[in-house]
């Protein structure tokens, strides 16, 4: 161990910023967008469930006549009432997150997209005292980010899909093959409302509000890597690299099989790009930890200083490992991190 430790300086903030969906890279644009600050604490799960409920003034008059029917008749009746082909619900998608997601009555009045339709069906199942859930699926042969969601009823031990955009019950859209990404409870289905709200705010460059909505989505359902990914990007935008790094790690820890299922064409690209956040966060945290240790060591707090500098070394080594494994640091950056490691020895 050295007699004295000299201060080292933090790595410059990396200019690469991963943009949601498009993954375009623009350093100057990123600097401008990161001026938006995060305010307030993310709500806890208990308060989230009170924010959007299976409640509606327009729903009961449409479906109350089904209350005394058999379960099979209830399911068939719901499809007939809300099927797009019967002029039930109207398709009015969010057009790449250009509007906020709609709740039940607004969807009934103005139309909506598949997740809003699923909320209407879910509320109907609740009203008619039917068990059920929802499927998050990706249609084969379509774009990777073309995700579809449908509610289903459970009756006599069977799952019966109710998709207002399909030609009949137990069908999804045009009947093409699909991959199930998630099987949700009716309560978990609500997470999509907040996920889409987060996407809306992200597109509006209101990153603090986007974070709040994504956090709310995650409180209801933690298994969607898209939400982890989005949180990593949004926290990066507001300059909170520590939180960004946590969610980037959560995204990577989902595992290649799950990421490939959600993002079959681009899972490696997304994992590679988002690992850059972890490299930057670990490097800067390592610098802070090192300088803290140097101050402690040089002031006579030898053992405390040694521990802090050892922690810094581990952070630098992890940054170097992730950076090299994913090919997200160049030779100059690699040598800089190696110099940081040597400073700890």
PDB file of C-alpha atoms in Angstrom, residues 39 89 99 120 144 151 155 166 198 269 280 284-285 287 306 317 319 321 333 341:
ATOM      1  CA  UNK A  39     -38.945  15.886  -8.621  1.00  0.00           C
ATOM      2  CA  UNK A  89     -65.319  -0.553 -29.460  1.00  0.00           C
ATOM      3  CA  UNK A  99     -51.677  10.858 -26.292  1.00  0.00           C
ATOM      4  CA  UNK A 120     -62.607  -2.661 -20.641  1.00  0.00           C
ATOM      5  CA  UNK A 144     -40.509  -6.629 -32.861  1.00  0.00           C
ATOM      6  CA  UNK A 151     -57.936 -10.187 -21.627  1.00  0.00           C
ATOM      7  CA  UNK A 155     -64.457 -20.772 -16.918  1.00  0.00           C
ATOM      8  CA  UNK A 166     -60.548 -10.615 -33.484  1.00  0.00           C
ATOM      9  CA  UNK A 198     -44.395   6.600 -19.076  1.00  0.00           C
ATOM     10  CA  UNK A 269     -27.885  -4.622 -29.323  1.00  0.00           C
ATOM     11  CA  UNK A 280     -20.030   5.052 -16.630  1.00  0.00           C
ATOM     12  CA  UNK A 284     -17.601   7.611 -11.558  1.00  0.00           C
ATOM     13  CA  UNK A 285     -18.635   5.929  -8.297  1.00  0.00           C
ATOM     14  CA  UNK A 287     -13.544   7.758  -8.505  1.00  0.00           C
ATOM     15  CA  UNK A 306      -7.756   0.947   2.557  1.00  0.00           C
ATOM     16  CA  UNK A 317     -12.565  -3.716 -12.380  1.00  0.00           C
ATOM     17  CA  UNK A 319     -16.526  -1.334 -15.219  1.00  0.00           C
ATOM     18  CA  UNK A 321     -14.993  -6.161 -17.398  1.00  0.00           C
ATOM     19  CA  UNK A 333     -11.253   4.630 -22.204  1.00  0.00           C
ATOM     20  CA  UNK A 341      -7.049   0.410 -11.138  1.00  0.00           C
TER      21      UNK A 341
END
